CSV table of C-alpha atoms and ligand atoms in Angstrom, one decimal:
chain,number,residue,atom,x,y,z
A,1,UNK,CA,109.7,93.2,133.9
A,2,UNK,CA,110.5,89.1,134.9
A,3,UNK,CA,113.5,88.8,132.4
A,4,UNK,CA,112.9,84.9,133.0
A,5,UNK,CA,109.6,85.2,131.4
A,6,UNK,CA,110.1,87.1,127.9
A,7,UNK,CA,107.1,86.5,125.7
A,8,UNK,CA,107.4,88.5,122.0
A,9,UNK,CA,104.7,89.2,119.7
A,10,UNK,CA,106.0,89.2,116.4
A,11,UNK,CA,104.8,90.3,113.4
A,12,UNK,CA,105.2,90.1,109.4
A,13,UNK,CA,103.2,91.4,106.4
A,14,UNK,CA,106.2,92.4,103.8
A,15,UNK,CA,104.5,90.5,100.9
A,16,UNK,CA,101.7,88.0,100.8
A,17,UNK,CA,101.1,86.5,103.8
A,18,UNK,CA,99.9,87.7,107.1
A,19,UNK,CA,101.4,86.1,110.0
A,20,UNK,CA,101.5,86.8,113.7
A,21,UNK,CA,103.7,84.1,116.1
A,22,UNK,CA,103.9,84.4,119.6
A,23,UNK,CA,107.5,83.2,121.5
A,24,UNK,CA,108.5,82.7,124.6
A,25,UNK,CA,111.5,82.7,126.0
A,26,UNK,CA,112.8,81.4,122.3
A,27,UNK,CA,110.0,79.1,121.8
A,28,UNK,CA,107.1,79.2,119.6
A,29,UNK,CA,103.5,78.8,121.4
A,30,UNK,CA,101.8,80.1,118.2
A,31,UNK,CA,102.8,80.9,114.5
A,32,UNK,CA,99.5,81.6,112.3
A,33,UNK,CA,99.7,82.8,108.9
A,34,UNK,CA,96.9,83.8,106.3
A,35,UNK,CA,97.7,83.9,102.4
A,36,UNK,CA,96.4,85.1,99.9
A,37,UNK,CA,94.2,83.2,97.5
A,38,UNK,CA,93.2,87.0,95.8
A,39,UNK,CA,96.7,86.7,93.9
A,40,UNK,CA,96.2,83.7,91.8
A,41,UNK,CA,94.1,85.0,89.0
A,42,UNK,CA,96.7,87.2,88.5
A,43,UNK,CA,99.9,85.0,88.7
A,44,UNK,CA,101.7,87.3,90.7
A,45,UNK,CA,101.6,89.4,94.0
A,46,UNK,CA,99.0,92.8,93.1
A,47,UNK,CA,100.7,95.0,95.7
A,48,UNK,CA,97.3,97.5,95.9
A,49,UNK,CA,95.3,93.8,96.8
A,50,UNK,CA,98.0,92.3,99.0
A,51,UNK,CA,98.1,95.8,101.2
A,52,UNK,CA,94.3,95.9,101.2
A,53,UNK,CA,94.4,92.3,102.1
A,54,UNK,CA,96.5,92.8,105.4
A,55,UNK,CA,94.6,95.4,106.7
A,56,UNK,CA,91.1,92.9,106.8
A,57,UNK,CA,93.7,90.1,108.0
A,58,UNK,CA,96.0,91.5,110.5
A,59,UNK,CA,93.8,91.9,113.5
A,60,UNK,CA,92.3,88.8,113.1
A,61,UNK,CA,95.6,87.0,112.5
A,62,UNK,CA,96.8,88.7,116.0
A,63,UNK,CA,94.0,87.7,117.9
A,64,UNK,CA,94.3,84.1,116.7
A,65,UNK,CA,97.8,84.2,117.7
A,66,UNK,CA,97.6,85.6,121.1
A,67,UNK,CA,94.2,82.7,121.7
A,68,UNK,CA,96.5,79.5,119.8
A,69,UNK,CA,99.8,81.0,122.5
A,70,UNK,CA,96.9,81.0,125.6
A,71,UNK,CA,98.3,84.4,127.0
A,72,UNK,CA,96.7,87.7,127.4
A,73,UNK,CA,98.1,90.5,125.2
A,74,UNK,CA,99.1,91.8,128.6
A,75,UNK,CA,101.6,89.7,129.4
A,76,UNK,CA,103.7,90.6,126.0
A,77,UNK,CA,106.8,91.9,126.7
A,78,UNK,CA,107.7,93.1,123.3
A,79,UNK,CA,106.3,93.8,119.7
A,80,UNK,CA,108.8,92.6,117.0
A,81,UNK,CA,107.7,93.8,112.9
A,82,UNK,CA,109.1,93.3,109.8
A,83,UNK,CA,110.5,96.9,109.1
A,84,UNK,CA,111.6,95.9,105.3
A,85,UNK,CA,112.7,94.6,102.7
A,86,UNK,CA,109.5,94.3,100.8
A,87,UNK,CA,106.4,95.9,99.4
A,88,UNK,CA,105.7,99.3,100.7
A,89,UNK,CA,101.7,99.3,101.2
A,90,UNK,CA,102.2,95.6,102.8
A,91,UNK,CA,105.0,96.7,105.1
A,92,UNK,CA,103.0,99.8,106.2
A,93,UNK,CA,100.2,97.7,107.5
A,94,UNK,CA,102.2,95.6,109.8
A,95,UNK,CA,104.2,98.9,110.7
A,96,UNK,CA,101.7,101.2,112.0
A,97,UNK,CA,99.8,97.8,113.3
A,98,UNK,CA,102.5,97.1,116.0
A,99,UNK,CA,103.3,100.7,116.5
A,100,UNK,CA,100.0,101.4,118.0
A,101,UNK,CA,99.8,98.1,119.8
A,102,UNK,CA,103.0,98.6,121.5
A,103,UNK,CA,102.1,102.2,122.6
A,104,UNK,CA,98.9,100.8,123.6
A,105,UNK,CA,100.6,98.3,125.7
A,106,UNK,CA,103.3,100.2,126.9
A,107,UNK,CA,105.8,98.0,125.8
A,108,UNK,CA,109.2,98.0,123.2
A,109,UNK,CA,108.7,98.0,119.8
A,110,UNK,CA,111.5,96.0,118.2
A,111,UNK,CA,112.2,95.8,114.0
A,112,UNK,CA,113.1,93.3,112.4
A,113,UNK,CA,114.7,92.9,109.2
A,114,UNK,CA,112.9,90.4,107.1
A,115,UNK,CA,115.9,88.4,105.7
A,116,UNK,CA,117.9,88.6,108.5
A,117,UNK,CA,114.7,86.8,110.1
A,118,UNK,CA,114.8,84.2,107.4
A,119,UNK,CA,118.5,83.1,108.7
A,120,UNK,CA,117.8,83.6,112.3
A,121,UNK,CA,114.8,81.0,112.4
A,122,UNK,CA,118.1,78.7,112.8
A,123,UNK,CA,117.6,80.1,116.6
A,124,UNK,CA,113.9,79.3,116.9
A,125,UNK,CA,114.5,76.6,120.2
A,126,UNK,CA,112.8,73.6,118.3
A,127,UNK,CA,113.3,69.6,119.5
A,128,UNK,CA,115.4,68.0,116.4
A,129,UNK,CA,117.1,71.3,115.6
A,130,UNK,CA,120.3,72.4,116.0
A,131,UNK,CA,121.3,76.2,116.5
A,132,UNK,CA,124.5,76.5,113.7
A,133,UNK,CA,128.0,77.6,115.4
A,134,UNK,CA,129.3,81.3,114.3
A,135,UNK,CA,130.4,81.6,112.1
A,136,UNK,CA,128.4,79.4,109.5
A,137,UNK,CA,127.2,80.7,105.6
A,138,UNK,CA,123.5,80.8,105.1
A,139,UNK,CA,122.2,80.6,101.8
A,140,UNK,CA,118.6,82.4,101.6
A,141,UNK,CA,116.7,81.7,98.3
A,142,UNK,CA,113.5,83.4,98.6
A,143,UNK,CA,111.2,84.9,95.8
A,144,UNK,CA,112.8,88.3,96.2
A,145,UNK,CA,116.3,87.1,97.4
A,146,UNK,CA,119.1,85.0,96.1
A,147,UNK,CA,122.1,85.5,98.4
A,148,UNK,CA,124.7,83.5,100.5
A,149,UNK,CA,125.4,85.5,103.9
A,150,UNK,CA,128.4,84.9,105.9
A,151,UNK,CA,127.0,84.9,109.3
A,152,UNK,CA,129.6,86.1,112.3
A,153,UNK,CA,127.1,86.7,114.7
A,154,UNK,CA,123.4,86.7,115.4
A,155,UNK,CA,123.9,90.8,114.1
A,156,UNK,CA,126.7,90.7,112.3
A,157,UNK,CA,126.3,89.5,108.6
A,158,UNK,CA,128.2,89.8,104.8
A,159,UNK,CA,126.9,89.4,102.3
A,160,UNK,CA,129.2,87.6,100.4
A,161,UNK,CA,127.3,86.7,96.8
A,162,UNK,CA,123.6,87.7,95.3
A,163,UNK,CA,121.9,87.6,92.0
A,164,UNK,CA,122.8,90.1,89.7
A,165,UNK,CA,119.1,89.6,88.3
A,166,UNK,CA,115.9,87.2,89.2
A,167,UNK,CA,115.6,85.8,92.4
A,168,UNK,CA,115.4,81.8,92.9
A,169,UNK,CA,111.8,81.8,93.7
A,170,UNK,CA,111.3,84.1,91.0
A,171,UNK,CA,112.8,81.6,88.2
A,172,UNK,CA,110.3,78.9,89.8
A,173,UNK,CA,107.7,80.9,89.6
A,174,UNK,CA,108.1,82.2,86.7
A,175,UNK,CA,109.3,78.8,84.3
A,176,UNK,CA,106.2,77.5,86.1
A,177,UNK,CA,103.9,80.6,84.4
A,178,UNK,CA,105.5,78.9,81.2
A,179,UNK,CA,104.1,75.4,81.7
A,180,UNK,CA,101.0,76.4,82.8
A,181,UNK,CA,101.0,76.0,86.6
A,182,UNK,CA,99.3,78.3,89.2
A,183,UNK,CA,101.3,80.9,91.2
A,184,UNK,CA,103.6,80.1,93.4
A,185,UNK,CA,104.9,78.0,91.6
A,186,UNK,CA,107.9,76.4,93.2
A,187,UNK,CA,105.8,74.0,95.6
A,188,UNK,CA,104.2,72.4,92.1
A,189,UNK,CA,107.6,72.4,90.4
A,190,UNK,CA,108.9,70.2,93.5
A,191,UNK,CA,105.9,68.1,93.5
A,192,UNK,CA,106.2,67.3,89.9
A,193,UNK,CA,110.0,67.4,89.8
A,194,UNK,CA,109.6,63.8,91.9
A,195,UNK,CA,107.8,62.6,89.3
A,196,UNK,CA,109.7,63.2,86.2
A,197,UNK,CA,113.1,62.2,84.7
A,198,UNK,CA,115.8,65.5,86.2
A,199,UNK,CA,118.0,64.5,83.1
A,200,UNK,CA,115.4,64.5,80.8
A,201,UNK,CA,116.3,68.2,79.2
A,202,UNK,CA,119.8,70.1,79.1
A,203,UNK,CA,118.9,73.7,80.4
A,204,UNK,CA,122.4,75.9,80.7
A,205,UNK,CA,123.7,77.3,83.7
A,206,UNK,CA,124.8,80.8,83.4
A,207,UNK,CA,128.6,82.0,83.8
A,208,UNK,CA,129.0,84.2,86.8
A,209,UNK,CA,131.7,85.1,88.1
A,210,UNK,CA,132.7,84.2,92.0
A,211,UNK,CA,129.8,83.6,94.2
A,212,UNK,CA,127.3,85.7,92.6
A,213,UNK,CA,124.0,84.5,90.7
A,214,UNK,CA,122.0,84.7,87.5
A,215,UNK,CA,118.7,83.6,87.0
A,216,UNK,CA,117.0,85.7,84.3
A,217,UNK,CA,119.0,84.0,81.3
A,218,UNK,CA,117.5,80.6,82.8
A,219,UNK,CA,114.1,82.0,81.9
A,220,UNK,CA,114.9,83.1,78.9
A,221,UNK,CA,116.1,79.7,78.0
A,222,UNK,CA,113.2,77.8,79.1
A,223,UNK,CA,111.0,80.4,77.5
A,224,UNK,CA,112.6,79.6,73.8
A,225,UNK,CA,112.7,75.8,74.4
A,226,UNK,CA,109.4,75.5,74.7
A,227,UNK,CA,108.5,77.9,72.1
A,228,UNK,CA,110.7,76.0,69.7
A,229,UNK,CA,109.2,72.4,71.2
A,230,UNK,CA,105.5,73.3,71.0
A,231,UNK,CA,105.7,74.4,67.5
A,232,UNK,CA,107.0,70.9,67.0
A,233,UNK,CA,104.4,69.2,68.8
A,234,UNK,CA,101.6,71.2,70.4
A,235,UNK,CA,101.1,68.9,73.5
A,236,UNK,CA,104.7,68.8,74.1
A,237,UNK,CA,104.5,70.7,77.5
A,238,UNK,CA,101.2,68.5,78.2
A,239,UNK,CA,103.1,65.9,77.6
A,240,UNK,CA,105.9,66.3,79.1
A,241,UNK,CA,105.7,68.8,82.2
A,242,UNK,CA,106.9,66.3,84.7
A,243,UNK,CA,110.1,65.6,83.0
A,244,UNK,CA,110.3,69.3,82.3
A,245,UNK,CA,109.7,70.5,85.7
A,246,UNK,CA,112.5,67.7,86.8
A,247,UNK,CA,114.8,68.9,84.5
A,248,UNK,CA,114.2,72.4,85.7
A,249,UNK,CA,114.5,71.7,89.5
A,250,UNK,CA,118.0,69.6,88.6
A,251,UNK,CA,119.2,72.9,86.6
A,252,UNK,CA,118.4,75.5,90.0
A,253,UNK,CA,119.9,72.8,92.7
A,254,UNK,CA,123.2,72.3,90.9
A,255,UNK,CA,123.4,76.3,90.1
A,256,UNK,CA,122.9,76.5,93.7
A,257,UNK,CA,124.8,73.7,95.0
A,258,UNK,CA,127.9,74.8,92.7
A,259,UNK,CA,128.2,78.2,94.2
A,260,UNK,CA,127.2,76.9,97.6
A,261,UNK,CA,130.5,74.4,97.5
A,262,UNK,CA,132.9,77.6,96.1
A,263,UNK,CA,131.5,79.9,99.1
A,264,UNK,CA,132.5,77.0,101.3
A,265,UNK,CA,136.3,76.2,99.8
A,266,UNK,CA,136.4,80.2,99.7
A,267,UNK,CA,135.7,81.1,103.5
A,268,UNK,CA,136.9,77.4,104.7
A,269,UNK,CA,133.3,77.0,106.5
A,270,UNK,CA,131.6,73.9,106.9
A,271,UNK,CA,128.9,75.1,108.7
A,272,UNK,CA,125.8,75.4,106.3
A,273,UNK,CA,122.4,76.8,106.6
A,274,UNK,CA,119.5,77.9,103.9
A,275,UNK,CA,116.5,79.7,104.2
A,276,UNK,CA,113.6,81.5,102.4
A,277,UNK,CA,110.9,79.9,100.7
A,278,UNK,CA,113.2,77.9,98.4
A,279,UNK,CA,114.6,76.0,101.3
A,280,UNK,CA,111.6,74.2,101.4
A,281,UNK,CA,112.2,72.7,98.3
A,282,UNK,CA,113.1,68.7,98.8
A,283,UNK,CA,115.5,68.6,95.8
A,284,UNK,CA,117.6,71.5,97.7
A,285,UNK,CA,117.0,69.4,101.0
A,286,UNK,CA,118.3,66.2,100.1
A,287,UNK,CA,121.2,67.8,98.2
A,288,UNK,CA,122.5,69.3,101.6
A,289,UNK,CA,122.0,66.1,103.1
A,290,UNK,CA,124.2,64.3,100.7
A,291,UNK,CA,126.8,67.4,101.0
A,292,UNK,CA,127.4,65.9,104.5
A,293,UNK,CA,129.2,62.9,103.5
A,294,UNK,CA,130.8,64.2,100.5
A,295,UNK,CA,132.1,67.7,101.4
A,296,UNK,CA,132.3,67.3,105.1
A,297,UNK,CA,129.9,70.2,106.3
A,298,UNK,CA,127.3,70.0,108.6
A,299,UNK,CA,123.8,71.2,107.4
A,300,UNK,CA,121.0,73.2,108.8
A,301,UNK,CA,117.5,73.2,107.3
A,302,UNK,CA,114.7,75.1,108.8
A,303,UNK,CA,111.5,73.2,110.4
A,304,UNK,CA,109.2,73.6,106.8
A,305,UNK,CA,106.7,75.9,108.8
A,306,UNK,CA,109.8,78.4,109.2
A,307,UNK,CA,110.8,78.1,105.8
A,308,UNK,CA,107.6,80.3,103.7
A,309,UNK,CA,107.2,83.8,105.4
A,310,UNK,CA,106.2,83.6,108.8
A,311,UNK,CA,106.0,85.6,112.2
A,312,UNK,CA,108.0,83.1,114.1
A,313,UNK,CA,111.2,84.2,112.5
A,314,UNK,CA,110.2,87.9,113.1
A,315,UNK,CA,109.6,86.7,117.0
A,316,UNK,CA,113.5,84.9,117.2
A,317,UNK,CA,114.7,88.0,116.1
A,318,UNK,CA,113.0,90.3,118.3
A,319,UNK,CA,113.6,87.8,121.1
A,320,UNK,CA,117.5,88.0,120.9
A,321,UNK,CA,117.1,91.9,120.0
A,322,UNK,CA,115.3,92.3,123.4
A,323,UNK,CA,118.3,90.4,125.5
A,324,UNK,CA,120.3,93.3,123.7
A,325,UNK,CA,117.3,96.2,124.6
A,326,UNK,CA,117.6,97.1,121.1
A,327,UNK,CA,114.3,98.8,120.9
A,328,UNK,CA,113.4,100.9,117.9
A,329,UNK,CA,112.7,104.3,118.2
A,330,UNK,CA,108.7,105.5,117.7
A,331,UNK,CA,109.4,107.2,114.7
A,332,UNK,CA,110.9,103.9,113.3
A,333,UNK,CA,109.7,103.7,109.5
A,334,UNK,CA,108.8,100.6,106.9
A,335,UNK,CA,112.0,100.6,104.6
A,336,UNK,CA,110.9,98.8,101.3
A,337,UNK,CA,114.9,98.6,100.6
A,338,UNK,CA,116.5,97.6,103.7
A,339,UNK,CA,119.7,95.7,103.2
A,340,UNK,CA,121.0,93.2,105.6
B,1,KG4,O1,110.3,83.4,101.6
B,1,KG4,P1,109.0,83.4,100.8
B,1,KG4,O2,107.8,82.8,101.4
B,1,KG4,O3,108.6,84.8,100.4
B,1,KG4,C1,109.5,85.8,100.0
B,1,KG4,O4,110.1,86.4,100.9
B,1,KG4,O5,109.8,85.9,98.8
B,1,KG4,O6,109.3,82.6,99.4
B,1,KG4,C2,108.4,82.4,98.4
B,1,KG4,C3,109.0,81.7,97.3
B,1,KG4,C4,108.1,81.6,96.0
B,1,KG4,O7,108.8,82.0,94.9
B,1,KG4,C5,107.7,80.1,96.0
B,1,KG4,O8,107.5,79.6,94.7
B,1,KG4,C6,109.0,79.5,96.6
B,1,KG4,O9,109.3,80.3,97.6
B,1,KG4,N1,108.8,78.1,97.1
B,1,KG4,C7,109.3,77.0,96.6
B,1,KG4,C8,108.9,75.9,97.3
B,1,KG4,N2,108.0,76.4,98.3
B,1,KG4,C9,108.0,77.7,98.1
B,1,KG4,N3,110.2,76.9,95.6
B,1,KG4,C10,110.6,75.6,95.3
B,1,KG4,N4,110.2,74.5,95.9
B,1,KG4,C11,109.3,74.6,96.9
B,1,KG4,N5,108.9,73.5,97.6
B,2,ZN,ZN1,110.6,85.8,102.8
């Protein structure tokens, strides 16, 4: 095989989305993803429907992949898959997917583990983007995840703090069930947030100890103010959701922000990164931009189409694992729990 020439097909189906990216050599010549709209109705991934819905996207989604990158599925080197975390039925379907492909091919199989992926997009080559210096702290905030990672190497990560309870994504999506908005949530939230007054409303910040987080008390919180404000006035949230949804955003950026700067004076590293579906949020963006001059680090923040789940990520990853020939093995299973 040319080593010069290393083009990886990777792909990721762990919750909602189907996505399929090709890479070569490190850079992305396609990265397509298909949601799904069936969720809405219910505000909230239906793991039967999202599993069902993978298996009608996933070839499809390839195809359009392997046509956007210009290259013939013959010319892959690799497959790289999301192996876990995530939904069992959802991961199955990407599984089995590349497992045939690649035996079909001929070619290494590669697993990937999804959050790992979500901090490794920092390696995606991308004009305008710098690749962070080991070792640097990542902080993913995802719908499922909440954690800050202290990154040695490309495959050697701590954990060095995680929520106790909710995830990030989780408290946007769910405060924004509260006010009425459609699922997900956090995208609205941010929209409105830069509408509204962030000082508007005092939510509290839970006390947890060291670098961990809590965001289920948040919830509760919002869940009771409103209760208690619309029995006052029954348009309050009508009336107000802008300055709500500010307030909101203001309370999650300095909860993150605060144990962000700790995990920084802690481990003496400057070198900052953030990932996961939350990182496309702008309030979280422009507070790591102001940490720069204040605190002294140096910031990394995903291109936005590497933020939301996607199959580029899954490609970086199996691009550097294929450099190390760590292949997986053909019996290689989804693992709905994997940790980092
Ligand atoms: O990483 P991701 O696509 O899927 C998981 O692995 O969970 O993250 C999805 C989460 C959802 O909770 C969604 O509401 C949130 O990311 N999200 C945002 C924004 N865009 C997506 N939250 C706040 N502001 C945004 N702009
Ligand atoms: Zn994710």
């Amino acid at each position: 095989m040319d080593s010069q020439n290393i083009y990886i097909l990777g792909i990721e189906s762990s919750c909602d989305d189907t996505a399929a990216a090709v890479m070569h050599n490190g850079r992305v010549l396609s990265n397509v993803v298909a949601g799904q709209s069936v969720h809405e109705a219910y505000g909230g991934v239906v793991p039967e429907l999202a599993s069902r819905a993978h298996q009608q996207n996933i070839v499809p989604v390839v195809h359009e992949a392997l046509k956007r990158a210009n290259i013939d599925k013959s010319q892959l080197s690799a497959i790289a898959f999301t192996r876990g975390p995530g939904l069992m039925g959802s991961l199955l379907v990407g599984t089995s997917f590349a497992k045939s492909m690649a035996l079909g091919l001929d070619i290494p199989l590669i697993d990937v583990n999804h959050m790992q992926a979500h901090i490794l997009a920092h390696f995606i080559d991308e004009e305008g983007f710098n690749k962070p210096p080991f070792p640097f702290l990542a902080m993913t905030i995802s719908g499922g995840h909440t954690q800050i990672v202290r990154v040695n190497d490309h495959f050697n990560m701590e954990i060095i703090g995680e929520t106790i309870d909710d995830a990030v994504g989780e408290a946007y999506d769910k405060s924004g069930k509260l006010l009425g908005l459609g699922y997900p949530a956090g995208p609205e939230i941010d929209k409105r947030a830069k509408l509204g007054n962030p000082k508007a409303f005092i939510f509290s910040k839970p006390k947890v100890d060291g670098l961990n987080f809590s965001f289920s008390g948040l919830k509760t919180g919002i869940l009771y103010f409103i209760q208690e404000q619309t029995k006052k006035d029954p348009d309050f949230v009508e009336i107000n959701r802008n300055d709500i949804c500010a307030s909101i955003q203001h309370t999650i950026i300095e909860i993150l922000m605060d144990k962000l700067k700790l995990a920084s004076k802690q481990t003496g590293i400057k070198h900052i990164a953030i990932g996961g579906g939350v990182s496309a949020n702008s309030g979280i963006r422009s507070a790591l931009k102001e940490a720069e001059s204040k605190y002294g680090w140096t910031t990394y923040i995903p291109k936005f189409e590497f933020t939301t789940d996607n199959a580029a990520m899954i490609a970086i990853v199996g691009h550097l694992k294929f450099l190390q020939n760590d292949f997986a093995p053909t019996d290689v299973a989804a693992t709905s729990r994997l940790r980092l």
